[in-house]
XYZ file of N, CA and C in Angstrom:
228
model
N 0.838 -1.180 0.000
C 0.000 0.000 0.000
C 0.883 1.244 0.000
N 0.399 2.289 -0.600
C 1.106 3.556 -0.530
C 0.142 4.635 -0.063
N 0.576 5.877 -0.093
C -0.291 6.960 0.342
C -1.516 7.006 -0.564
N -2.697 7.003 0.018
C -3.947 6.920 -0.724
C -4.622 8.285 -0.744
N -4.970 8.766 -1.951
C -5.651 10.046 -2.084
C -7.136 9.866 -1.794
N -7.701 10.797 -1.030
C -9.121 10.792 -0.712
C -9.754 12.007 -1.383
N -11.009 11.903 -1.759
C -11.699 12.956 -2.506
C -11.717 14.285 -1.770
N -11.762 15.401 -2.532
C -11.832 16.757 -1.984
C -13.055 16.979 -1.112
N -14.106 16.213 -1.298
C -15.364 16.409 -0.583
C -15.213 16.225 0.922
N -14.198 15.543 1.348
C -13.998 15.231 2.758
C -13.822 16.512 3.566
N -14.546 16.669 4.669
C -14.463 17.861 5.507
C -13.305 17.710 6.491
N -12.218 18.414 6.235
C -11.031 18.286 7.070
C -11.222 18.871 8.460
N -12.108 19.841 8.609
C -12.311 20.455 9.913
C -12.948 19.500 10.910
N -13.712 18.542 10.441
C -14.360 17.579 11.333
C -13.510 16.341 11.547
N -12.481 16.146 10.716
C -11.653 14.943 10.791
C -10.612 15.098 11.894
N -10.587 14.168 12.827
C -9.631 14.216 13.930
C -8.487 13.228 13.749
N -8.424 12.549 12.613
C -7.394 11.539 12.374
C -6.058 12.227 12.114
N -5.081 12.025 13.029
C -3.792 12.684 12.879
C -2.936 12.043 11.786
N -3.378 10.910 11.240
C -2.631 10.243 10.186
C -3.008 10.746 8.799
N -3.728 11.866 8.727
C -4.112 12.422 7.437
C -3.559 13.835 7.316
N -3.077 14.187 6.142
C -2.538 15.518 5.915
C -3.208 16.130 4.701
N -3.193 17.441 4.638
C -3.822 18.142 3.531
C -2.743 18.829 2.701
N -2.842 18.683 1.377
C -1.908 19.325 0.465
C -2.672 19.674 -0.802
N -2.629 20.941 -1.199
C -3.304 21.413 -2.407
C -4.771 21.000 -2.439
N -5.458 21.192 -1.315
C -6.888 20.889 -1.184
C -7.225 19.416 -1.370
N -6.265 18.548 -1.241
C -6.491 17.106 -1.321
C -6.049 16.491 0.008
N -6.683 15.400 0.387
C -6.374 14.734 1.638
C -5.578 13.465 1.364
N -4.496 13.284 2.087
C -3.641 12.114 1.935
C -3.522 11.399 3.274
N -3.376 10.083 3.221
C -3.169 9.278 4.420
C -1.680 9.000 4.561
N -1.155 9.156 5.763
C 0.253 8.870 6.024
C 0.417 7.354 6.185
N 1.449 6.807 5.584
C 1.701 5.362 5.671
C 1.958 4.953 7.117
N 1.479 3.786 7.480
C 1.703 3.248 8.828
C 3.139 2.736 8.931
N 3.640 2.546 10.161
C 4.983 1.971 10.298
C 5.110 0.611 9.606
N 4.041 -0.196 9.665
C 4.083 -1.508 9.006
C 4.207 -1.355 7.486
N 3.502 -0.390 6.911
C 3.610 -0.149 5.470
C 5.014 0.338 5.117
N 5.590 1.171 5.969
C 6.958 1.648 5.731
C 7.957 0.496 5.789
N 7.739 -0.441 6.705
C 8.591 -1.634 6.746
C 8.482 -2.403 5.436
N 7.279 -2.529 4.941
C 7.063 -3.239 3.672
C 7.764 -2.505 2.526
N 7.672 -1.164 2.485
C 8.342 -0.386 1.444
C 9.845 -0.647 1.455
N 10.403 -0.806 2.640
C 11.849 -0.998 2.789
C 12.244 -2.484 2.782
N 11.338 -3.346 2.449
C 11.546 -4.802 2.389
C 12.005 -5.389 3.723
N 11.520 -4.824 4.818
C 11.795 -5.363 6.149
C 10.684 -6.336 6.526
N 10.964 -7.271 7.431
C 9.897 -8.157 7.911
C 8.822 -7.346 8.635
N 7.584 -7.781 8.541
C 6.479 -7.110 9.204
C 6.707 -7.089 10.708
N 6.470 -5.960 11.350
C 6.651 -5.734 12.784
C 8.109 -5.844 13.227
N 9.037 -5.624 12.312
C 10.468 -5.687 12.617
C 10.869 -4.641 13.655
N 10.191 -3.491 13.663
C 10.539 -2.402 14.577
C 9.482 -2.196 15.667
N 8.639 -3.187 15.905
C 7.497 -3.042 16.808
C 7.902 -2.686 18.242
N 9.121 -2.997 18.665
C 9.536 -2.729 20.042
C 9.853 -1.256 20.282
N 9.876 -0.449 19.219
C 10.188 0.977 19.326
C 8.911 1.810 19.358
N 9.048 3.061 19.790
C 7.900 3.973 19.741
C 7.578 4.257 18.274
N 6.365 4.734 18.030
C 5.933 4.987 16.651
C 6.861 5.994 15.954
N 7.226 7.058 16.651
C 8.117 8.069 16.075
C 9.473 7.471 15.746
N 10.018 6.691 16.657
C 11.329 6.074 16.442
C 11.264 5.055 15.308
N 10.121 4.353 15.177
C 9.967 3.385 14.084
C 10.110 4.079 12.741
N 9.398 5.208 12.564
C 9.503 5.953 11.309
C 10.949 6.399 11.065
N 11.612 6.867 12.113
C 12.990 7.343 11.984
C 13.940 6.215 11.574
N 13.841 5.090 12.271
C 14.726 3.955 11.994
C 14.480 3.390 10.593
N 13.229 3.231 10.230
C 12.896 2.688 8.910
C 13.345 3.652 7.814
N 13.127 4.942 8.020
C 13.483 5.935 7.011
C 14.974 6.123 6.838
N 15.739 5.913 7.898
C 17.189 6.090 7.826
C 17.922 4.803 7.471
N 17.192 3.710 7.341
C 17.827 2.425 7.097
C 18.013 2.105 5.621
N 18.958 1.231 5.371
C 19.198 0.689 4.024
C 19.131 -0.819 4.130
N 18.337 -1.438 3.269
C 18.274 -2.897 3.260
C 19.014 -3.418 2.032
N 19.371 -4.684 2.081
C 20.106 -5.292 0.976
C 19.331 -5.159 -0.333
N 18.027 -5.406 -0.296
C 17.219 -5.317 -1.522
C 17.246 -3.916 -2.123
N 17.201 -2.900 -1.288
C 17.241 -1.518 -1.776
C 18.604 -1.212 -2.383
N 19.665 -1.605 -1.718
C 21.028 -1.368 -2.223
C 21.239 -2.097 -3.544
N 20.799 -3.339 -3.639
C 20.927 -4.107 -4.880
C 20.197 -3.395 -6.019
N 18.998 -2.886 -5.762
C 18.236 -2.203 -6.781
C 18.948 -0.924 -7.254
N 19.555 -0.195 -6.325
C 20.264 1.035 -6.689
C 21.484 0.731 -7.562
N 22.233 -0.304 -7.222
C 23.496 -0.596 -7.902
C 23.370 -1.583 -9.073
N 22.195 -2.108 -9.340
C 22.082 -3.163 -10.349
C 22.441 -2.694 -11.764
N 22.278 -1.430 -12.069
C 22.588 -0.936 -13.407
C 23.960 -0.283 -13.523
N 24.724 -0.279 -12.451
C 26.070 0.304 -12.498
C 27.063 -0.747 -12.984
N 28.083 -0.273 -13.667
C 29.099 -1.206 -14.171
C 30.453 -0.891 -13.594
């Protein structure tokens, strides 16, 4: 899953979900830590022992073998 766009009709003033952000009059959902783990090819719940903020930080600052292989696969 990735960030999912929601229709403009949604009333942001009544929405209390902190996992949603507004940009250019459109509403977007922020990826969960589990989705971020999946994006980075980590095992599900790999960072579950950390706080939610720390999970995002660790996942975002990390490099996995699959990501490195993809970056370097076309270099000679």
